PDB file of C-alpha atoms in Angstrom:
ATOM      1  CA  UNK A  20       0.000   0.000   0.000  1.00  0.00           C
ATOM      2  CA  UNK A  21       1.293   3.177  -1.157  1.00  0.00           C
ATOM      3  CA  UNK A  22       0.689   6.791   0.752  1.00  0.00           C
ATOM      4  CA  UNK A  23       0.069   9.482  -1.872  1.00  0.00           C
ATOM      5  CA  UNK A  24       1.931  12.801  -1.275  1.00  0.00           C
ATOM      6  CA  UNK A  25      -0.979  14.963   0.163  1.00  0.00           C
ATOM      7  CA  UNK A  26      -1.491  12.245   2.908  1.00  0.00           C
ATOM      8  CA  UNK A  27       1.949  12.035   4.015  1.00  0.00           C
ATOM      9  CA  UNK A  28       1.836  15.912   4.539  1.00  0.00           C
ATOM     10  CA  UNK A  29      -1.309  15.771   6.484  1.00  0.00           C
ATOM     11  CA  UNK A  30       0.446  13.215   8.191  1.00  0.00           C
ATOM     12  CA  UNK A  31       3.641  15.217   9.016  1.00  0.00           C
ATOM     13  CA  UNK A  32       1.597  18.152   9.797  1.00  0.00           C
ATOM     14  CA  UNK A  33      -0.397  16.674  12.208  1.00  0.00           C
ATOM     15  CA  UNK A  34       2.746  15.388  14.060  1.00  0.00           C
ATOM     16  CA  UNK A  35       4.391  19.062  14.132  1.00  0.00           C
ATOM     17  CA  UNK A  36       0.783  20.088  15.603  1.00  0.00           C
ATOM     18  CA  UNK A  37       1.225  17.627  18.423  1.00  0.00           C
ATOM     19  CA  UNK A  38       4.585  18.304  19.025  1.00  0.00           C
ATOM     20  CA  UNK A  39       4.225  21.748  19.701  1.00  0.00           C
ATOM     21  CA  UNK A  40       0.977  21.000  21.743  1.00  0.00           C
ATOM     22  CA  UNK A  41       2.453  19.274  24.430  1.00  0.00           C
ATOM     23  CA  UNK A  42       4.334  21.443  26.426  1.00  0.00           C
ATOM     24  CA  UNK A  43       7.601  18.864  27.110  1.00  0.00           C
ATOM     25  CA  UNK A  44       7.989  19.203  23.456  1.00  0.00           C
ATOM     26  CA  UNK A  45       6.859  22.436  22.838  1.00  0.00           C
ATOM     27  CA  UNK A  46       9.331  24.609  24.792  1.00  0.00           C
ATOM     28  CA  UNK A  47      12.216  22.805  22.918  1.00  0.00           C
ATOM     29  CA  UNK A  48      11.243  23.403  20.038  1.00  0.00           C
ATOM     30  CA  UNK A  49      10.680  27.117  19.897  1.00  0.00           C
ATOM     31  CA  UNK A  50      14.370  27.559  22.054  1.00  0.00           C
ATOM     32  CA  UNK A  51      15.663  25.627  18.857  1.00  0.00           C
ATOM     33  CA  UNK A  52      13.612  28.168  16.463  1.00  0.00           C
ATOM     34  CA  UNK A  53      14.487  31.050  18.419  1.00  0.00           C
ATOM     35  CA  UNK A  54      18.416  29.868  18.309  1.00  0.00           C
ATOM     36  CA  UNK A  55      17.761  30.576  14.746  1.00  0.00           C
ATOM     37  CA  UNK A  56      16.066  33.959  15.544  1.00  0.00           C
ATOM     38  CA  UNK A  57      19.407  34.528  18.059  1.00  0.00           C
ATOM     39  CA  UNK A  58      22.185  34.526  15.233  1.00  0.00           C
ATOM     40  CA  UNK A  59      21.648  37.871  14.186  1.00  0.00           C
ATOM     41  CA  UNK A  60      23.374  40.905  16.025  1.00  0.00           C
ATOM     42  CA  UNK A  61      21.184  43.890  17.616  1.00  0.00           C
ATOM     43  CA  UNK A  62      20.528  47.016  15.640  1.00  0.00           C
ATOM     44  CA  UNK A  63      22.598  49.814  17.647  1.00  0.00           C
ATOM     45  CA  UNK A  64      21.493  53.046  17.591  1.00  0.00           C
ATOM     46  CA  UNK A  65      23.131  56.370  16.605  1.00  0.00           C
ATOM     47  CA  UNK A  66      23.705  58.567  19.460  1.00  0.00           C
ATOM     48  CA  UNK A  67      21.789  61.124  18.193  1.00  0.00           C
ATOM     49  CA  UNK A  68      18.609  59.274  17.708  1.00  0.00           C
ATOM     50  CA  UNK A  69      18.844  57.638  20.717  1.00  0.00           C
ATOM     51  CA  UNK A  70      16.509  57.725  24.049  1.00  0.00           C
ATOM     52  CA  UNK A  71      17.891  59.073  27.068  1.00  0.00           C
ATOM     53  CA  UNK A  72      17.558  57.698  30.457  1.00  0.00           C
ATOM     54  CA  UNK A  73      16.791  60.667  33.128  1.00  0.00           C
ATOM     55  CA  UNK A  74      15.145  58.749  35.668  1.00  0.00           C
ATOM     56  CA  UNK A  75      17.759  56.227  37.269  1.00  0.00           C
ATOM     57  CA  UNK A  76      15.665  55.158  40.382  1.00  0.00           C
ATOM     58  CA  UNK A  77      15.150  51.677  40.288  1.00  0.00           C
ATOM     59  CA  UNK A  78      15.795  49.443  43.237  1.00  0.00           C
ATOM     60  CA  UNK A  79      16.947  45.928  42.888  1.00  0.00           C
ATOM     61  CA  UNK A  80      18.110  43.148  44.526  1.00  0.00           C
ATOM     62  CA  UNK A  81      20.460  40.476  43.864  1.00  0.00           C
ATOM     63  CA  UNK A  82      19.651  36.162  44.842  1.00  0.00           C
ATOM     64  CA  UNK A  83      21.287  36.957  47.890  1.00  0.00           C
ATOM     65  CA  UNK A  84      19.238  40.010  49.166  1.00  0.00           C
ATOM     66  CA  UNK A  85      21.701  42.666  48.571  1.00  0.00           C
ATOM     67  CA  UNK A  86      20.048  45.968  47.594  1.00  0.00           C
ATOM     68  CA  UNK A  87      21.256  48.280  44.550  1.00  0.00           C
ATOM     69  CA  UNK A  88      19.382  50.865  42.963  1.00  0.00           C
ATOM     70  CA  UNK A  89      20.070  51.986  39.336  1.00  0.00           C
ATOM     71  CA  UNK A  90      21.539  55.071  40.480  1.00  0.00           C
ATOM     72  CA  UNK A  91      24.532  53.890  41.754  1.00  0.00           C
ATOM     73  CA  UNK A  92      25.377  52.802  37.984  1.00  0.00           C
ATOM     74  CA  UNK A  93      24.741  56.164  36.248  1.00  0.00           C
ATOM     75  CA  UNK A  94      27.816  57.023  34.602  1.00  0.00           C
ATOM     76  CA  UNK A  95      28.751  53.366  33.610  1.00  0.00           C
ATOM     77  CA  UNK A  96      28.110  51.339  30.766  1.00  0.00           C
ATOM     78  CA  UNK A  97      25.013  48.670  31.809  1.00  0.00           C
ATOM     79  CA  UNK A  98      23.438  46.492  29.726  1.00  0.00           C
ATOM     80  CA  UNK A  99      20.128  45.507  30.978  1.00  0.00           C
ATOM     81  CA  UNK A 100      18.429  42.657  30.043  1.00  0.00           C
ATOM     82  CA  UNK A 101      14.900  41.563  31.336  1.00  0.00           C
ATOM     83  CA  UNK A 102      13.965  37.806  31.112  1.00  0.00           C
ATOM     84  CA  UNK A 103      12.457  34.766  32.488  1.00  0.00           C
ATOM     85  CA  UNK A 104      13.315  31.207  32.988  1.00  0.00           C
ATOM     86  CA  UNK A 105      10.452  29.909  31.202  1.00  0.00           C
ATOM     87  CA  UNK A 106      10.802  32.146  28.160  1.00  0.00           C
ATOM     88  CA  UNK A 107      11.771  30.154  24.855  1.00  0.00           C
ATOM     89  CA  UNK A 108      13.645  33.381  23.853  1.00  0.00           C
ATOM     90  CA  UNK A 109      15.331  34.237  26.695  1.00  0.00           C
ATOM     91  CA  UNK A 110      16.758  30.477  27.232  1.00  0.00           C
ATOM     92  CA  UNK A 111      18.230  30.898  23.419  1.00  0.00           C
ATOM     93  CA  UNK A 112      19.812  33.874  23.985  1.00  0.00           C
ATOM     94  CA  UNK A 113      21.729  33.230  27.368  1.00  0.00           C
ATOM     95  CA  UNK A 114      24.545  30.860  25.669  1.00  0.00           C
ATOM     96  CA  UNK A 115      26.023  34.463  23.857  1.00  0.00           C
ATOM     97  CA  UNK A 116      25.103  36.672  27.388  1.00  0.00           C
ATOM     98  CA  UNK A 117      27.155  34.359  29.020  1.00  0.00           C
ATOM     99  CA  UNK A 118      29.766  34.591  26.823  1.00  0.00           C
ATOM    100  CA  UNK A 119      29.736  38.396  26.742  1.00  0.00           C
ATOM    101  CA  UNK A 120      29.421  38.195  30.395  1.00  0.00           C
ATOM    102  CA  UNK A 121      32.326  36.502  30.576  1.00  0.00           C
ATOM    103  CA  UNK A 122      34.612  38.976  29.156  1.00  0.00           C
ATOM    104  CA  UNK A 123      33.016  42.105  30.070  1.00  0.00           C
ATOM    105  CA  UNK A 124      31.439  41.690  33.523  1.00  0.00           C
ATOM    106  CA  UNK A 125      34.638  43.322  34.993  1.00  0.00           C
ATOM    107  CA  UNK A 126      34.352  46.463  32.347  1.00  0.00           C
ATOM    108  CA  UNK A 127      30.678  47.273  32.318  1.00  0.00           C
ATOM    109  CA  UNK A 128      27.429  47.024  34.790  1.00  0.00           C
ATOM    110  CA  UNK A 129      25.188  43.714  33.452  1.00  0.00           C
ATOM    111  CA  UNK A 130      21.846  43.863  35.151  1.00  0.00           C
ATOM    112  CA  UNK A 131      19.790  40.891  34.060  1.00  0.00           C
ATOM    113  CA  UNK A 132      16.632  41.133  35.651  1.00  0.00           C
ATOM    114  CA  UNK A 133      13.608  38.935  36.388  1.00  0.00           C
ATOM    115  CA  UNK A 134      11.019  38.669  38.484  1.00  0.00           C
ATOM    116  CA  UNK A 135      10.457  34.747  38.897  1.00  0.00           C
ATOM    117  CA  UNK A 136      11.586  33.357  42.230  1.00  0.00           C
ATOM    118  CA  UNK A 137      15.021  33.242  43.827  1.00  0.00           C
ATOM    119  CA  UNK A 138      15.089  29.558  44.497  1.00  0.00           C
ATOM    120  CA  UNK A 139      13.719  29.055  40.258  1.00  0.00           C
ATOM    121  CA  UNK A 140      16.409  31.274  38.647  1.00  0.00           C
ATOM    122  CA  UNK A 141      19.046  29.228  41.034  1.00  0.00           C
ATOM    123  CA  UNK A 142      17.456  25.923  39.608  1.00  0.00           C
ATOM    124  CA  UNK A 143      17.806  27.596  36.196  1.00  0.00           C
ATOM    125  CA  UNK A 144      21.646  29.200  36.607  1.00  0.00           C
ATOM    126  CA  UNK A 145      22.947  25.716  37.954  1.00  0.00           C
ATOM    127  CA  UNK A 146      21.185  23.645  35.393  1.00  0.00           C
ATOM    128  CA  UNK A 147      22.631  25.816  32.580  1.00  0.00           C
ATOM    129  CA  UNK A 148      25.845  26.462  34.432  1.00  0.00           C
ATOM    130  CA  UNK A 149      25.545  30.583  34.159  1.00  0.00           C
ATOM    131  CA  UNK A 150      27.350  32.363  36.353  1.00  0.00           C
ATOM    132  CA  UNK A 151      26.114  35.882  35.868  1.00  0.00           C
ATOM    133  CA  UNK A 152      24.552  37.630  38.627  1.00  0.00           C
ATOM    134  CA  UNK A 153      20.760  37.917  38.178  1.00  0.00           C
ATOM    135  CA  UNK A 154      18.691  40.913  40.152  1.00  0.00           C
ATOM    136  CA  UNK A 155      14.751  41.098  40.946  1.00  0.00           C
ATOM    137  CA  UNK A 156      13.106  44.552  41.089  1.00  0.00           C
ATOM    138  CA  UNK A 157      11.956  46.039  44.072  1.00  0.00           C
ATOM    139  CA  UNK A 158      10.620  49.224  42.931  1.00  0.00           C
ATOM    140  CA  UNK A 159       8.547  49.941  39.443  1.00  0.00           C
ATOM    141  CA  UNK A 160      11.885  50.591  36.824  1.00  0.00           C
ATOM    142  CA  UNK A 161      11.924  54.059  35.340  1.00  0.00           C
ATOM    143  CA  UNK A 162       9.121  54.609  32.508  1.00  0.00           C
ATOM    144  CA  UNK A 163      11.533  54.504  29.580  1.00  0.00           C
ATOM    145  CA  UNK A 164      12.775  50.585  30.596  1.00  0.00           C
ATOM    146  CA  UNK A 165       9.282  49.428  30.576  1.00  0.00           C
ATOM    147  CA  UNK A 166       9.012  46.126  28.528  1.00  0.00           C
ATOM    148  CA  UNK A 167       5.258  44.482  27.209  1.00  0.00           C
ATOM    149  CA  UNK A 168       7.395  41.299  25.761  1.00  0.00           C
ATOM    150  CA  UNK A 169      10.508  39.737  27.178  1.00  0.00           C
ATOM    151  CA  UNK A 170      13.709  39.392  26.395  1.00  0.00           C
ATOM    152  CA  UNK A 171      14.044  43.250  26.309  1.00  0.00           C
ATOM    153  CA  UNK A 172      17.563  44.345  26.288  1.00  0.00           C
ATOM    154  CA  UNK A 173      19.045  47.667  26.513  1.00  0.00           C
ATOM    155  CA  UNK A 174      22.897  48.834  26.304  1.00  0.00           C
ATOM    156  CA  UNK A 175      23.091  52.013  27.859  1.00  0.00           C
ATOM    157  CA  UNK A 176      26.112  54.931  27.599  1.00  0.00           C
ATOM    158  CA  UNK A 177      27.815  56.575  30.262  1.00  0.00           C
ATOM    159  CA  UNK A 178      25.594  59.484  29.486  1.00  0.00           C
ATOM    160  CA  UNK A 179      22.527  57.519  29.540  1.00  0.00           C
ATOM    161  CA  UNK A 180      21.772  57.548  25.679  1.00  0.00           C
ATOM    162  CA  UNK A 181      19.725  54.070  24.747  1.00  0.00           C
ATOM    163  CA  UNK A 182      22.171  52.868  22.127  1.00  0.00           C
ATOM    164  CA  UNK A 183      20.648  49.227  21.808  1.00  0.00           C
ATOM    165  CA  UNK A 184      16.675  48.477  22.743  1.00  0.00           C
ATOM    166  CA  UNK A 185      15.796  44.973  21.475  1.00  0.00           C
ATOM    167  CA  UNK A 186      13.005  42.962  22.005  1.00  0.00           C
ATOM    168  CA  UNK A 187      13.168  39.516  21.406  1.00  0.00           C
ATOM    169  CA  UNK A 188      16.654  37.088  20.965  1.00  0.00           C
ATOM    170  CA  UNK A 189      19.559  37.991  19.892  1.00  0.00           C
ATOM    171  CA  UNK A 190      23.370  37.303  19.667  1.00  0.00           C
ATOM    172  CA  UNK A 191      24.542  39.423  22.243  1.00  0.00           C
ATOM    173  CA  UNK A 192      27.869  37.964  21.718  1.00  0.00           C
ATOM    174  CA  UNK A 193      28.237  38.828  18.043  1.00  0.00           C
ATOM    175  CA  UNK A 194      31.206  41.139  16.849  1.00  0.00           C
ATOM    176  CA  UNK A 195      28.912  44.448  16.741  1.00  0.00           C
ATOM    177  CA  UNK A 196      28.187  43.865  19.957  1.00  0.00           C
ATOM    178  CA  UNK A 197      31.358  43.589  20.761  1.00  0.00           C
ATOM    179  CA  UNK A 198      32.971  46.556  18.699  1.00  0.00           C
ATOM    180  CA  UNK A 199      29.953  48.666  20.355  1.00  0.00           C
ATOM    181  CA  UNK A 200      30.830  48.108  23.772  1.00  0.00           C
ATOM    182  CA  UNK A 201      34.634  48.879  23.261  1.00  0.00           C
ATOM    183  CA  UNK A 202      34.057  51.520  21.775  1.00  0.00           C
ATOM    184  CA  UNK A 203      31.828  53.370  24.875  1.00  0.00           C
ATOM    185  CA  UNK A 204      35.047  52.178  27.304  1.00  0.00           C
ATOM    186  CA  UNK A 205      37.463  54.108  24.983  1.00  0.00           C
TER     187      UNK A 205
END
């Protein structure tokens, strides 16, 4: 017995349908897609078409209850990044923060904020083996680092010009990225 064409794709795409119904194989497969999504380097933004931060108040703590607020960073380079452990997005983009965390976490301020629960992003930083510090907001963040989706990532001058606002994954570890951030430490 033979399967004619159509039926094999009704076939296939009923499979694909199922796989991305149940959620043990769902959330695998959009990390993979968004891995895809997470090649590509940020836009960066000319300075002069940039936003500025003016408001720096934000208060935040790290996973072991130690309190900063955003103002003690004004003046540095941060890149902020808000996430979540369960975001299919997020989880494909945190190979490259690492990486850039790794190189840079001594030169510039990396905020990487969530609000999920301390003992869920430890769960999540062991099982991936991250090692960057993670912070939870105490207060509402200033009005310009609102975010409707997650990941949202800014990279932020030492004058408080907005010279990378993405939403969504991205390589955060690409060359551009790179060039950018040397560039504000020069």
């Amino acid at each position: 017995m033979t399967v004619s064409k159509s039926r094999r794709n009704n076939i296939i795409f009923l499979i694909v349908i199922a796989l991305l119904i149940i959620p043990q194989t769902r959330q695998p497969i959009q990390i993979m897609l968004h891995k895809g999504l997470a090649l590509f380097s940020p836009s960066v933004i000319n300075k002069k078409n940039s936003e500025v931060i003016n408001n720096y108040d934000w208060k935040l703590k790290d996973l072991d209850n130690n309190q900063v607020n955003l103002n003690e960073y004004k003046g540095q380079v941060i890149f902020l990044n808000l996430w979540a452990t369960w975001c299919p997005p997020c989880i494909a983009e945190m190979p490259s923060l690492q990486e850039l965390y790794h190189d840079y976490n001594d030169k510039i301020v990396f905020l990487l904020v969530t609000i999920e629960e301390t003992d869920v992003i430890k769960k999540f930083l062991d099982k991936n083996n991250y090692d960057f510090d993670i912070h939870q907001p105490l207060s509402e963040s200033p009005e310009i680092l609102k975010s409707r989706s997650i990941p949202r990532t800014f990279l932020i001058d030492k004058e408080g010009n907005i010279l990378i606002n993405k939403s969504g994954a991205a390589n955060w570890n690409s060359e551009r990225v790179r060039e950018t951030i040397d560039n504000l430490l020069k």
